Structures are given as structure tokens and as C-alpha cells.
């Protein structure tokens, strides 16, 4: 059998509207921008992947435009002609020739896995060693910017049995306002839901010391990235003092970051994101570091569409313990789809397809319609 070679790699920027404005501390999304990766191979198989971030350059150090440019100018020529089935060799080459760029690498690694799964007739989760669950619990983010609206949204989600874990985005408003907002929601939902917060690095340590006590004492289950990723000593102190567990999100921009956070004792939970680690295989290396150190796991999102969401899900479903569940709700935040059969959510869970590859096909017409011209 002749071995399949990589023929081309392309990136398409797609802008999709959101169901409502989604307010994070650093950016309000009115639409989400996905970068769709297509990897074509000489055996006729195409792998698809996604490299998506939040708010242009507001969240990380790659933007949709820089991801596309770097794929077109650098990553595509590096990969052309390589054996499509050797994912180790392809990713080692990219790591050797390109520093950082984990968002771009994540979409590429996802596309390589999708292609290989289609080639072998196996779901990506099986290529990653095999799934140990069939579905994943999925949290929802309440981020309308209004307390009453957030409560109404949470009630709808509980009623529809879609989500029973809620993450509140805070940090940009005055601290007292944010604490009132969170406690009002927790009081309303009580034990019917797990309520968590994500501060996206917006507090300083002095604010965080107080806020983490108040939140922990009032039933908030988890506090995500309260202070800047650069204040490592502060994160260690906070991890010791907070009444609720601290989760690292922005602090992890690579597998190496995960190792040094674990070594310093800077968080008791890690948010796993394929985009920030460099792909579904790379994120499992971070998970293994956490597991070895007794750090709990959470399946995070960069608000990807269906492709990035399932690429994440195929990795997360191979993990024995996801103590804090996942937040793989990205497709549900969008009003439009670019795949033929979107992921299925039922009974608070995302069902992970058992079909070859990621289990998705592009809807060419819709992709062309929403692709940035
Ligand atoms: C983040 O910081 O975790 C995840 C859910 C959400 O609403 O925003 C993202 C980013
Ligand atoms: Mg976060």
C-alpha cells in the first residue's frame, strides 16, 4: 500500500453570530470567529480541524487573522509532502520549525487526527487510546451582563435539562457589584446547580484574597483564573488561602506552563484547552501532568464551533476523571452551523460520536456563505 502524503493545508476564517452578546471581562462577543482548517491528503481523504480564539487578540497571542496567515505562509509549506499518517513526525516538525502558535498547531493536529481516523475507520477518541465514557457533562456560561436575565437563562437551562453547572463571567465591573451579582444568582439557584466564576485575570491579589473568601463561604464551587498569569507567587498564595478551589486557565499557555504551575502548587484544578496546549494529543500531556500531581481536571473551551468542540471532546472522553466536567457548549452559543450534523446535547451531556474521525462533515454551502470574503 502506498503511503498517503499531505497535499495541502488551508485555513478559512468564518464569522458566525451568537445567540446574544456574550460578555467576558476582556471582550464582548457579538459574533464568534472560527478558523476552519482543511488538510487534504493524496489518498483523497480530508481532515478538518479548528483554531479558534476569543476577541481577536483580547484573549491570547494569536488572532484569527494571524492564525490564517501563519498557516498559509509557514505551516502549509512545512507539512506538504509529509506522510499523512505519521502525526508524531508532522507535529515534531512543526514544533521544531515554529515556536509557540499553539492555536494554529491545535487545529492542524485535530485535522491530522480526523484524517487518520477516517483512513482507519476509527473515531479520534480511539486513536487517542480509547474512550472511557460515552458522554461529557457540559456547563453553560451566564454572561448576558444582567443578573435577572442570567437567572432566567439558568432556569430555562435547568428546565430543559441542558445544563446544571453555570459559570459566571466577572471581573470587569467593580468588585462589590460582581460579588452581589454572583451571590444573587447562587441564592436563586441554591443546590439545584453548581455555580462557578471566571475572573479572566481581572483582580489583583488584594481583591482576590477578599473575594475568594466571600465566594467560597457562599457556596461558589470553583474560582477560575482570579489574577494575572504573570503573578505566579500570588497564585500560589491564593491557592493556599481561598475557600473555594482555584482553577488555572490563562496561566496555561503550553504543556510546559502546566508542569511549572503544578511544580509551584499554583492551582488545584486545571482547565484543559486543546487550543492553548497545541492539540488534542498535546492537551492530554497536560492532563497527565495534572493526574500525576493530584490536580483535578476540567474540560475547557475557547468557544469553538462544532469542529473544535468535538476535537476537544474526543480527547476529554479518554480521561478517567474529569472532576469538574466540561464547558464544551460553544456550538450552542452560535445561531448558525457549518457542519451537516451538529453535535448532540442531551440530559446535561454532550454525546461524542462513535463514527470515524471527529464524526463531522462540512456543509460546503454554509461554509462558503459564512466564510470571510
Ligand atoms: C474562558 O476564559 O474560559 C469559556 C467559556 C466562556 O464563556 O468563555 C470561555 C473562555
Ligand atoms: Mg477561563
mmCIF file of C-alpha atoms and ligand atoms in Angstrom:
data_model
loop_
_atom_site.group_PDB
_atom_site.id
_atom_site.type_symbol
_atom_site.label_atom_id
_atom_site.label_comp_id
_atom_site.label_asym_id
_atom_site.label_seq_id
_atom_site.Cartn_x
_atom_site.Cartn_y
_atom_site.Cartn_z
ATOM 1 C CA UNK A 1 0.000 0.000 0.000
ATOM 2 C CA UNK A 2 1.462 3.393 -0.947
ATOM 3 C CA UNK A 3 1.506 5.791 1.930
ATOM 4 C CA UNK A 4 -0.764 8.833 1.839
ATOM 5 C CA UNK A 5 1.034 12.188 1.719
ATOM 6 C CA UNK A 6 -0.174 15.602 2.857
ATOM 7 C CA UNK A 7 -1.052 17.578 -0.267
ATOM 8 C CA UNK A 8 -2.398 20.842 1.110
ATOM 9 C CA UNK A 9 -3.398 22.686 4.244
ATOM 10 C CA UNK A 10 -5.801 25.640 4.128
ATOM 11 C CA UNK A 11 -7.386 27.955 6.681
ATOM 12 C CA UNK A 12 -10.756 29.692 6.232
ATOM 13 C CA UNK A 13 -11.969 32.440 8.553
ATOM 14 C CA UNK A 14 -15.690 32.142 9.335
ATOM 15 C CA UNK A 15 -17.785 34.703 11.237
ATOM 16 C CA UNK A 16 -20.925 33.376 12.947
ATOM 17 C CA UNK A 17 -23.482 35.333 15.004
ATOM 18 C CA UNK A 18 -24.017 34.494 18.697
ATOM 19 C CA UNK A 19 -27.467 33.961 20.271
ATOM 20 C CA UNK A 20 -26.886 37.060 22.472
ATOM 21 C CA UNK A 21 -23.952 39.285 23.356
ATOM 22 C CA UNK A 22 -21.535 37.215 25.473
ATOM 23 C CA UNK A 23 -19.774 39.472 27.984
ATOM 24 C CA UNK A 24 -16.358 38.449 29.220
ATOM 25 C CA UNK A 25 -14.109 40.741 31.252
ATOM 26 C CA UNK A 26 -11.828 41.460 28.297
ATOM 27 C CA UNK A 27 -14.294 41.417 25.385
ATOM 28 C CA UNK A 28 -17.976 41.177 24.474
ATOM 29 C CA UNK A 29 -18.700 38.756 21.663
ATOM 30 C CA UNK A 30 -21.490 39.724 19.252
ATOM 31 C CA UNK A 31 -20.273 37.026 16.884
ATOM 32 C CA UNK A 32 -17.614 34.347 17.063
ATOM 33 C CA UNK A 33 -14.840 33.948 14.516
ATOM 34 C CA UNK A 34 -13.720 30.398 13.733
ATOM 35 C CA UNK A 35 -10.694 29.380 11.695
ATOM 36 C CA UNK A 36 -11.500 26.173 9.835
ATOM 37 C CA UNK A 37 -8.519 24.030 8.851
ATOM 38 C CA UNK A 38 -8.649 21.590 5.909
ATOM 39 C CA UNK A 39 -5.874 19.070 5.372
ATOM 40 C CA UNK A 40 -6.054 17.262 2.031
ATOM 41 C CA UNK A 41 -4.153 14.012 1.516
ATOM 42 C CA UNK A 42 -3.043 12.104 -1.593
ATOM 43 C CA UNK A 43 -5.434 9.195 -0.818
ATOM 44 C CA UNK A 44 -8.386 11.570 -1.244
ATOM 45 C CA UNK A 45 -9.042 11.869 2.489
ATOM 46 C CA UNK A 46 -9.599 15.295 4.001
ATOM 47 C CA UNK A 47 -9.106 16.020 7.694
ATOM 48 C CA UNK A 48 -10.796 19.012 9.316
ATOM 49 C CA UNK A 49 -9.786 20.990 12.370
ATOM 50 C CA UNK A 50 -10.459 24.327 14.026
ATOM 51 C CA UNK A 51 -8.239 27.033 15.529
ATOM 52 C CA UNK A 52 -10.460 29.448 17.385
ATOM 53 C CA UNK A 53 -9.766 32.171 19.901
ATOM 54 C CA UNK A 54 -11.857 34.841 21.628
ATOM 55 C CA UNK A 55 -11.979 38.535 20.771
ATOM 56 C CA UNK A 56 -9.201 38.908 18.195
ATOM 57 C CA UNK A 57 -6.087 39.427 20.307
ATOM 58 C CA UNK A 58 -8.023 40.122 23.542
ATOM 59 C CA UNK A 59 -7.548 36.620 24.966
ATOM 60 C CA UNK A 60 -4.350 35.105 23.625
ATOM 61 C CA UNK A 61 -1.385 35.986 21.484
ATOM 62 C CA UNK A 62 -2.785 34.606 18.216
ATOM 63 C CA UNK A 63 -5.704 36.166 16.323
ATOM 64 C CA UNK A 64 -7.852 34.501 13.631
ATOM 65 C CA UNK A 65 -6.014 36.571 11.046
ATOM 66 C CA UNK A 66 -2.540 35.682 12.351
ATOM 67 C CA UNK A 67 -3.513 32.003 12.539
ATOM 68 C CA UNK A 68 -4.599 32.030 8.893
ATOM 69 C CA UNK A 69 -1.546 33.986 7.768
ATOM 70 C CA UNK A 70 0.860 31.675 9.584
ATOM 71 C CA UNK A 71 -0.842 28.577 8.222
ATOM 72 C CA UNK A 72 -0.745 29.916 4.662
ATOM 73 C CA UNK A 73 2.824 31.232 4.820
ATOM 74 C CA UNK A 74 4.572 28.810 7.158
ATOM 75 C CA UNK A 75 2.699 25.710 8.322
ATOM 76 C CA UNK A 76 1.320 24.594 4.938
ATOM 77 C CA UNK A 77 4.753 24.532 3.241
ATOM 78 C CA UNK A 78 6.258 22.724 6.283
ATOM 79 C CA UNK A 79 3.678 19.924 6.051
ATOM 80 C CA UNK A 80 3.356 19.476 2.296
ATOM 81 C CA UNK A 81 4.700 16.071 1.173
ATOM 82 C CA UNK A 82 4.938 14.539 4.664
ATOM 83 C CA UNK A 83 3.308 11.144 5.363
ATOM 84 C CA UNK A 84 -0.244 11.942 6.475
ATOM 85 C CA UNK A 85 -0.426 9.002 8.893
ATOM 86 C CA UNK A 86 2.609 9.953 10.952
ATOM 87 C CA UNK A 87 1.149 12.529 13.316
ATOM 88 C CA UNK A 88 4.187 12.376 15.625
ATOM 89 C CA UNK A 89 6.580 13.242 12.787
ATOM 90 C CA UNK A 90 4.364 16.053 11.467
ATOM 91 C CA UNK A 91 3.880 17.692 14.874
ATOM 92 C CA UNK A 92 7.573 17.293 15.804
ATOM 93 C CA UNK A 93 8.486 19.109 12.599
ATOM 94 C CA UNK A 94 6.098 21.956 13.385
ATOM 95 C CA UNK A 95 7.438 22.223 16.937
ATOM 96 C CA UNK A 96 10.994 22.286 15.634
ATOM 97 C CA UNK A 97 10.387 24.930 12.972
ATOM 98 C CA UNK A 98 7.765 27.121 14.670
ATOM 99 C CA UNK A 99 7.866 28.473 18.211
ATOM 100 C CA UNK A 100 4.530 28.831 20.039
ATOM 101 C CA UNK A 101 1.486 29.201 17.775
ATOM 102 C CA UNK A 102 -0.388 26.576 19.769
ATOM 103 C CA UNK A 103 -3.807 27.652 18.484
ATOM 104 C CA UNK A 104 -2.708 27.068 14.878
ATOM 105 C CA UNK A 105 -0.986 23.804 15.838
ATOM 106 C CA UNK A 106 -4.117 22.608 17.635
ATOM 107 C CA UNK A 107 -6.275 22.961 14.513
ATOM 108 C CA UNK A 108 -3.617 21.184 12.457
ATOM 109 C CA UNK A 109 -3.220 18.327 14.943
ATOM 110 C CA UNK A 110 -7.025 17.962 15.028
ATOM 111 C CA UNK A 111 -7.140 17.778 11.208
ATOM 112 C CA UNK A 112 -4.358 15.161 11.130
ATOM 113 C CA UNK A 113 -6.270 13.067 13.667
ATOM 114 C CA UNK A 114 -9.563 13.475 11.789
ATOM 115 C CA UNK A 115 -7.910 12.356 8.549
ATOM 116 C CA UNK A 116 -6.231 9.370 10.196
ATOM 117 C CA UNK A 117 -9.475 8.344 11.894
ATOM 118 C CA UNK A 118 -11.317 8.471 8.578
ATOM 119 C CA UNK A 119 -8.478 6.487 6.955
ATOM 120 C CA UNK A 120 -8.596 3.728 9.584
ATOM 121 C CA UNK A 121 -12.362 3.846 10.178
ATOM 122 C CA UNK A 122 -11.881 4.825 13.846
ATOM 123 C CA UNK A 123 -13.185 7.702 15.978
ATOM 124 C CA UNK A 124 -10.451 10.119 17.136
ATOM 125 C CA UNK A 125 -11.071 9.038 20.752
ATOM 126 C CA UNK A 126 -9.982 5.512 19.767
ATOM 127 C CA UNK A 127 -6.807 6.860 18.105
ATOM 128 C CA UNK A 128 -6.114 8.566 21.440
ATOM 129 C CA UNK A 129 -6.228 5.273 23.304
ATOM 130 C CA UNK A 130 -9.960 4.731 23.701
ATOM 131 C CA UNK A 131 -12.885 6.405 25.404
ATOM 132 C CA UNK A 132 -13.758 5.611 28.990
ATOM 133 C CA UNK A 133 -17.137 7.451 28.918
ATOM 134 C CA UNK A 134 -19.796 7.933 26.248
ATOM 135 C CA UNK A 135 -20.760 11.496 27.045
ATOM 136 C CA UNK A 136 -19.460 14.543 28.905
ATOM 137 C CA UNK A 137 -21.246 16.829 31.377
ATOM 138 C CA UNK A 138 -21.383 20.370 29.944
ATOM 139 C CA UNK A 139 -21.556 23.653 31.868
ATOM 140 C CA UNK A 140 -23.130 26.824 30.468
ATOM 141 C CA UNK A 141 -21.739 30.338 30.852
ATOM 142 C CA UNK A 142 -24.139 33.014 32.042
ATOM 143 C CA UNK A 143 -22.734 36.185 30.502
ATOM 144 C CA UNK A 144 -25.618 38.386 29.411
ATOM 145 C CA UNK A 145 -24.324 41.174 31.658
ATOM 146 C CA UNK A 146 -27.599 41.318 33.621
ATOM 147 C CA UNK A 147 -28.384 39.424 36.849
ATOM 148 C CA UNK A 148 -32.114 38.899 36.233
ATOM 149 C CA UNK A 149 -31.515 37.782 32.664
ATOM 150 C CA UNK A 150 -28.790 35.373 33.778
ATOM 151 C CA UNK A 151 -31.142 33.847 36.380
ATOM 152 C CA UNK A 152 -33.902 33.440 33.784
ATOM 153 C CA UNK A 153 -31.421 31.830 31.384
ATOM 154 C CA UNK A 154 -30.229 29.400 34.096
ATOM 155 C CA UNK A 155 -33.837 28.441 34.925
ATOM 156 C CA UNK A 156 -34.507 27.712 31.238
ATOM 157 C CA UNK A 157 -31.409 25.516 31.031
ATOM 158 C CA UNK A 158 -32.373 23.566 34.154
ATOM 159 C CA UNK A 159 -35.939 23.126 32.901
ATOM 160 C CA UNK A 160 -34.703 21.856 29.504
ATOM 161 C CA UNK A 161 -32.190 19.554 31.281
ATOM 162 C CA UNK A 162 -29.440 21.098 29.175
ATOM 163 C CA UNK A 163 -27.110 22.448 31.900
ATOM 164 C CA UNK A 164 -26.937 22.306 35.700
ATOM 165 C CA UNK A 165 -23.469 23.839 36.049
ATOM 166 C CA UNK A 166 -23.167 27.581 35.496
ATOM 167 C CA UNK A 167 -20.052 29.673 35.089
ATOM 168 C CA UNK A 168 -20.405 33.409 35.642
ATOM 169 C CA UNK A 169 -18.075 35.803 33.870
ATOM 170 C CA UNK A 170 -16.989 38.583 36.194
ATOM 171 C CA UNK A 171 -14.005 40.860 36.809
ATOM 172 C CA UNK A 172 -14.525 43.958 34.673
ATOM 173 C CA UNK A 173 -17.108 45.613 36.952
ATOM 174 C CA UNK A 174 -16.436 46.911 40.487
ATOM 175 C CA UNK A 175 -15.783 44.050 42.908
ATOM 176 C CA UNK A 176 -18.781 44.754 45.169
ATOM 177 C CA UNK A 177 -21.077 44.749 42.120
ATOM 178 C CA UNK A 178 -19.669 41.444 40.886
ATOM 179 C CA UNK A 179 -19.996 39.787 44.295
ATOM 180 C CA UNK A 180 -23.645 40.923 44.594
ATOM 181 C CA UNK A 181 -24.318 39.554 41.087
ATOM 182 C CA UNK A 182 -22.800 36.147 41.830
ATOM 183 C CA UNK A 183 -24.409 35.731 45.253
ATOM 184 C CA UNK A 184 -27.832 36.732 43.915
ATOM 185 C CA UNK A 185 -27.615 34.026 41.271
ATOM 186 C CA UNK A 186 -26.373 31.397 43.725
ATOM 187 C CA UNK A 187 -29.116 32.269 46.184
ATOM 188 C CA UNK A 188 -31.774 31.845 43.499
ATOM 189 C CA UNK A 189 -30.421 28.544 42.159
ATOM 190 C CA UNK A 190 -29.423 27.047 45.536
ATOM 191 C CA UNK A 191 -28.493 23.381 45.459
ATOM 192 C CA UNK A 192 -30.164 22.888 42.084
ATOM 193 C CA UNK A 193 -26.967 23.973 40.316
ATOM 194 C CA UNK A 194 -23.227 24.288 40.696
ATOM 195 C CA UNK A 195 -22.233 27.954 40.385
ATOM 196 C CA UNK A 196 -18.668 28.937 39.496
ATOM 197 C CA UNK A 197 -16.927 32.147 38.444
ATOM 198 C CA UNK A 198 -14.306 33.061 35.858
ATOM 199 C CA UNK A 199 -12.456 36.322 36.501
ATOM 200 C CA UNK A 200 -10.199 36.117 33.430
ATOM 201 C CA UNK A 201 -7.220 37.584 35.406
ATOM 202 C CA UNK A 202 -9.032 40.839 36.213
ATOM 203 C CA UNK A 203 -8.474 41.046 40.001
ATOM 204 C CA UNK A 204 -5.283 41.982 41.769
ATOM 205 C CA UNK A 205 -4.201 39.811 44.668
ATOM 206 C CA UNK A 206 -5.642 42.149 47.317
ATOM 207 C CA UNK A 207 -9.097 41.978 45.725
ATOM 208 C CA UNK A 208 -8.830 38.260 45.157
ATOM 209 C CA UNK A 209 -7.932 37.463 48.787
ATOM 210 C CA UNK A 210 -11.196 39.045 49.934
ATOM 211 C CA UNK A 211 -13.371 37.861 47.048
ATOM 212 C CA UNK A 212 -12.217 34.230 47.212
ATOM 213 C CA UNK A 213 -13.186 34.124 50.910
ATOM 214 C CA UNK A 214 -16.636 35.612 50.270
ATOM 215 C CA UNK A 215 -17.345 33.403 47.258
ATOM 216 C CA UNK A 216 -16.144 30.236 48.971
ATOM 217 C CA UNK A 217 -18.191 30.998 52.104
ATOM 218 C CA UNK A 218 -21.330 31.475 49.984
ATOM 219 C CA UNK A 219 -21.352 28.198 48.104
ATOM 220 C CA UNK A 220 -19.442 29.102 44.942
ATOM 221 C CA UNK A 221 -17.783 25.870 43.881
ATOM 222 C CA UNK A 222 -14.831 26.989 41.772
ATOM 223 C CA UNK A 223 -12.884 30.191 41.027
ATOM 224 C CA UNK A 224 -11.191 30.358 37.629
ATOM 225 C CA UNK A 225 -8.100 32.473 36.970
ATOM 226 C CA UNK A 226 -8.732 35.244 39.527
ATOM 227 C CA UNK A 227 -5.408 37.050 38.994
ATOM 228 C CA UNK A 228 -2.850 37.619 36.254
ATOM 229 C CA UNK A 229 -0.989 34.647 34.811
ATOM 230 C CA UNK A 230 2.203 36.612 35.352
ATOM 231 C CA UNK A 231 1.724 36.790 39.144
ATOM 232 C CA UNK A 232 2.822 33.261 39.900
ATOM 233 C CA UNK A 233 3.707 33.893 43.559
ATOM 234 C CA UNK A 234 0.283 35.468 44.079
ATOM 235 C CA UNK A 235 -1.420 32.431 42.556
ATOM 236 C CA UNK A 236 0.439 30.153 44.961
ATOM 237 C CA UNK A 237 -0.608 32.290 47.958
ATOM 238 C CA UNK A 238 -4.201 32.445 46.762
ATOM 239 C CA UNK A 239 -4.328 28.715 46.223
ATOM 240 C CA UNK A 240 -3.465 28.298 49.900
ATOM 241 C CA UNK A 241 -5.930 30.894 51.199
ATOM 242 C CA UNK A 242 -9.038 30.621 49.012
ATOM 243 C CA UNK A 243 -12.129 28.972 50.489
ATOM 244 C CA UNK A 244 -13.070 27.627 47.036
ATOM 245 C CA UNK A 245 -10.701 25.726 44.721
ATOM 246 C CA UNK A 246 -8.694 27.826 42.272
ATOM 247 C CA UNK A 247 -8.595 26.760 38.618
ATOM 248 C CA UNK A 248 -5.801 27.790 36.240
ATOM 249 C CA UNK A 249 -6.921 28.827 32.757
ATOM 250 C CA UNK A 250 -4.905 31.670 31.176
ATOM 251 C CA UNK A 251 -1.915 30.529 33.268
ATOM 252 C CA UNK A 252 -1.662 27.503 30.972
ATOM 253 C CA UNK A 253 -0.437 28.529 27.520
ATOM 254 C CA UNK A 254 1.513 25.321 26.957
ATOM 255 C CA UNK A 255 2.222 21.874 28.380
ATOM 256 C CA UNK A 256 5.375 23.367 29.921
ATOM 257 C CA UNK A 257 3.278 26.000 31.752
ATOM 258 C CA UNK A 258 1.163 23.186 33.183
ATOM 259 C CA UNK A 259 4.274 21.490 34.517
ATOM 260 C CA UNK A 260 5.628 24.598 36.231
ATOM 261 C CA UNK A 261 2.218 25.501 37.720
ATOM 262 C CA UNK A 262 1.966 22.009 39.127
ATOM 263 C CA UNK A 263 5.511 22.177 40.490
ATOM 264 C CA UNK A 264 4.764 25.513 42.214
ATOM 265 C CA UNK A 265 1.382 24.436 43.625
ATOM 266 C CA UNK A 266 -0.391 27.377 41.974
ATOM 267 C CA UNK A 267 -3.815 25.757 41.399
ATOM 268 C CA UNK A 268 -5.770 22.686 42.440
ATOM 269 C CA UNK A 269 -7.715 22.434 39.150
ATOM 270 C CA UNK A 270 -6.525 22.785 35.540
ATOM 271 C CA UNK A 271 -8.752 23.945 32.672
ATOM 272 C CA UNK A 272 -7.748 21.790 29.705
ATOM 273 C CA UNK A 273 -7.934 23.547 26.338
ATOM 274 C CA UNK A 274 -6.707 21.943 23.140
ATOM 275 C CA UNK A 275 -6.039 25.368 21.590
ATOM 276 C CA UNK A 276 -3.664 26.542 24.297
ATOM 277 C CA UNK A 277 -1.713 23.301 24.509
ATOM 278 C CA UNK A 278 -1.372 22.647 20.780
ATOM 279 C CA UNK A 279 -3.988 19.990 20.041
ATOM 280 C CA UNK A 280 -5.952 17.019 21.365
ATOM 281 C CA UNK A 281 -2.814 14.948 21.943
ATOM 282 C CA UNK A 282 -0.933 17.858 23.493
ATOM 283 C CA UNK A 283 -3.751 18.610 25.951
ATOM 284 C CA UNK A 284 -3.587 15.027 27.181
ATOM 285 C CA UNK A 285 0.058 15.614 28.133
ATOM 286 C CA UNK A 286 -1.119 18.452 30.380
ATOM 287 C CA UNK A 287 -3.804 16.150 31.779
ATOM 288 C CA UNK A 288 -1.145 13.537 32.577
ATOM 289 C CA UNK A 289 0.966 16.110 34.445
ATOM 290 C CA UNK A 290 -2.100 17.096 36.465
ATOM 291 C CA UNK A 291 -3.038 13.482 37.179
ATOM 292 C CA UNK A 292 0.475 12.734 38.404
ATOM 293 C CA UNK A 293 0.301 15.689 40.806
ATOM 294 C CA UNK A 294 -3.244 15.172 42.117
ATOM 295 C CA UNK A 295 -4.557 18.257 40.298
ATOM 296 C CA UNK A 296 -8.211 17.937 39.258
ATOM 297 C CA UNK A 297 -9.352 18.392 35.645
ATOM 298 C CA UNK A 298 -11.943 20.430 33.769
ATOM 299 C CA UNK A 299 -12.593 20.317 30.035
ATOM 300 C CA UNK A 300 -12.352 23.936 28.875
ATOM 301 C CA UNK A 301 -13.313 25.746 25.679
ATOM 302 C CA UNK A 302 -12.212 28.719 23.623
ATOM 303 C CA UNK A 303 -15.860 28.944 22.480
ATOM 304 C CA UNK A 304 -15.070 26.850 19.447
ATOM 305 C CA UNK A 305 -17.732 25.778 16.983
ATOM 306 C CA UNK A 306 -18.645 22.140 16.383
ATOM 307 C CA UNK A 307 -15.278 21.033 14.985
ATOM 308 C CA UNK A 308 -13.100 22.397 17.799
ATOM 309 C CA UNK A 309 -15.680 21.271 20.340
ATOM 310 C CA UNK A 310 -15.641 17.660 19.156
ATOM 311 C CA UNK A 311 -11.845 17.681 18.766
ATOM 312 C CA UNK A 312 -11.737 18.623 22.473
ATOM 313 C CA UNK A 313 -14.434 16.121 23.405
ATOM 314 C CA UNK A 314 -12.632 13.180 21.761
ATOM 315 C CA UNK A 315 -9.595 13.962 23.947
ATOM 316 C CA UNK A 316 -11.520 14.639 27.172
ATOM 317 C CA UNK A 317 -13.566 11.458 26.890
ATOM 318 C CA UNK A 318 -10.397 9.382 27.202
ATOM 319 C CA UNK A 319 -9.736 10.783 30.699
ATOM 320 C CA UNK A 320 -10.657 8.713 33.718
ATOM 321 C CA UNK A 321 -11.620 11.625 35.971
ATOM 322 C CA UNK A 322 -12.958 14.979 34.818
ATOM 323 C CA UNK A 323 -13.894 16.008 38.331
ATOM 324 C CA UNK A 324 -15.274 19.400 37.269
ATOM 325 C CA UNK A 325 -16.931 18.323 33.995
ATOM 326 C CA UNK A 326 -16.583 20.374 30.839
ATOM 327 C CA UNK A 327 -17.812 23.593 29.275
ATOM 328 C CA UNK A 328 -17.997 22.324 25.697
ATOM 329 C CA UNK A 329 -21.082 24.387 24.839
ATOM 330 C CA UNK A 330 -19.553 26.501 22.031
ATOM 331 C CA UNK A 331 -21.904 25.356 19.217
ATOM 332 C CA UNK A 332 -24.910 26.236 21.406
ATOM 333 C CA UNK A 333 -23.789 29.870 21.617
ATOM 334 C CA UNK A 334 -23.957 30.236 17.813
ATOM 335 C CA UNK A 335 -27.067 30.775 15.715
ATOM 336 C CA UNK A 336 -25.572 29.137 12.608
ATOM 337 C CA UNK A 337 -23.793 25.885 11.752
ATOM 338 C CA UNK A 338 -21.217 24.986 9.099
ATOM 339 C CA UNK A 339 -21.384 21.206 9.590
ATOM 340 C CA UNK A 340 -24.092 18.901 8.268
ATOM 341 C CA UNK A 341 -24.921 17.255 11.602
ATOM 342 C CA UNK A 342 -24.165 19.341 14.679
ATOM 343 C CA UNK A 343 -23.118 17.713 17.972
ATOM 344 C CA UNK A 344 -25.954 16.352 20.098
ATOM 345 C CA UNK A 345 -26.596 17.613 23.658
ATOM 346 C CA UNK A 346 -28.986 15.672 25.877
ATOM 347 C CA UNK A 347 -29.641 15.361 29.605
ATOM 348 C CA UNK A 348 -26.863 17.794 30.610
ATOM 349 C CA UNK A 349 -24.378 15.906 28.430
ATOM 350 C CA UNK A 350 -22.612 16.193 25.091
ATOM 351 C CA UNK A 351 -22.759 12.887 23.196
ATOM 352 C CA UNK A 352 -19.446 12.154 21.492
ATOM 353 C CA UNK A 353 -19.853 10.483 18.061
ATOM 354 C CA UNK A 354 -18.532 6.971 17.513
ATOM 355 C CA UNK A 355 -18.123 7.409 13.755
ATOM 356 C CA UNK A 356 -14.700 7.709 12.026
ATOM 357 C CA UNK A 357 -12.569 10.783 12.697
ATOM 358 C CA UNK A 358 -14.201 13.618 14.612
ATOM 359 C CA UNK A 359 -17.584 12.452 13.325
ATOM 360 C CA UNK A 360 -18.403 15.648 11.412
ATOM 361 C CA UNK A 361 -18.750 16.752 7.777
ATOM 362 C CA UNK A 362 -18.554 20.302 6.494
ATOM 363 C CA UNK A 363 -21.658 21.821 4.937
ATOM 364 C CA UNK A 364 -19.897 23.337 1.917
ATOM 365 C CA UNK A 365 -22.688 25.754 1.056
ATOM 366 C CA UNK A 366 -22.970 27.196 4.539
ATOM 367 C CA UNK A 367 -19.205 27.325 4.927
ATOM 368 C CA UNK A 368 -18.918 29.316 1.688
ATOM 369 C CA UNK A 369 -21.753 31.587 2.821
ATOM 370 C CA UNK A 370 -20.180 32.474 6.180
ATOM 371 C CA UNK A 371 -16.525 32.476 5.068
ATOM 372 C CA UNK A 372 -14.954 35.931 5.335
ATOM 373 C CA UNK A 373 -14.544 37.348 1.841
HETATM 374 C C1 LIG B 1 -12.629 31.299 29.324
HETATM 375 O O1 LIG B 1 -11.958 32.183 29.801
HETATM 376 O O2 LIG B 1 -12.747 30.287 29.988
HETATM 377 C C2 LIG B 1 -15.016 29.709 28.249
HETATM 378 C C3 LIG B 1 -16.348 29.820 28.477
HETATM 379 C C4 LIG B 1 -16.709 31.131 28.220
HETATM 380 O O3 LIG B 1 -17.820 31.653 28.304
HETATM 381 O O4 LIG B 1 -15.612 31.820 27.856
HETATM 382 C C5 LIG B 1 -14.551 30.931 27.687
HETATM 383 C C6 LIG B 1 -13.223 31.488 27.964
HETATM 384 MG MG1 LIG B 2 -11.473 30.979 31.636
#
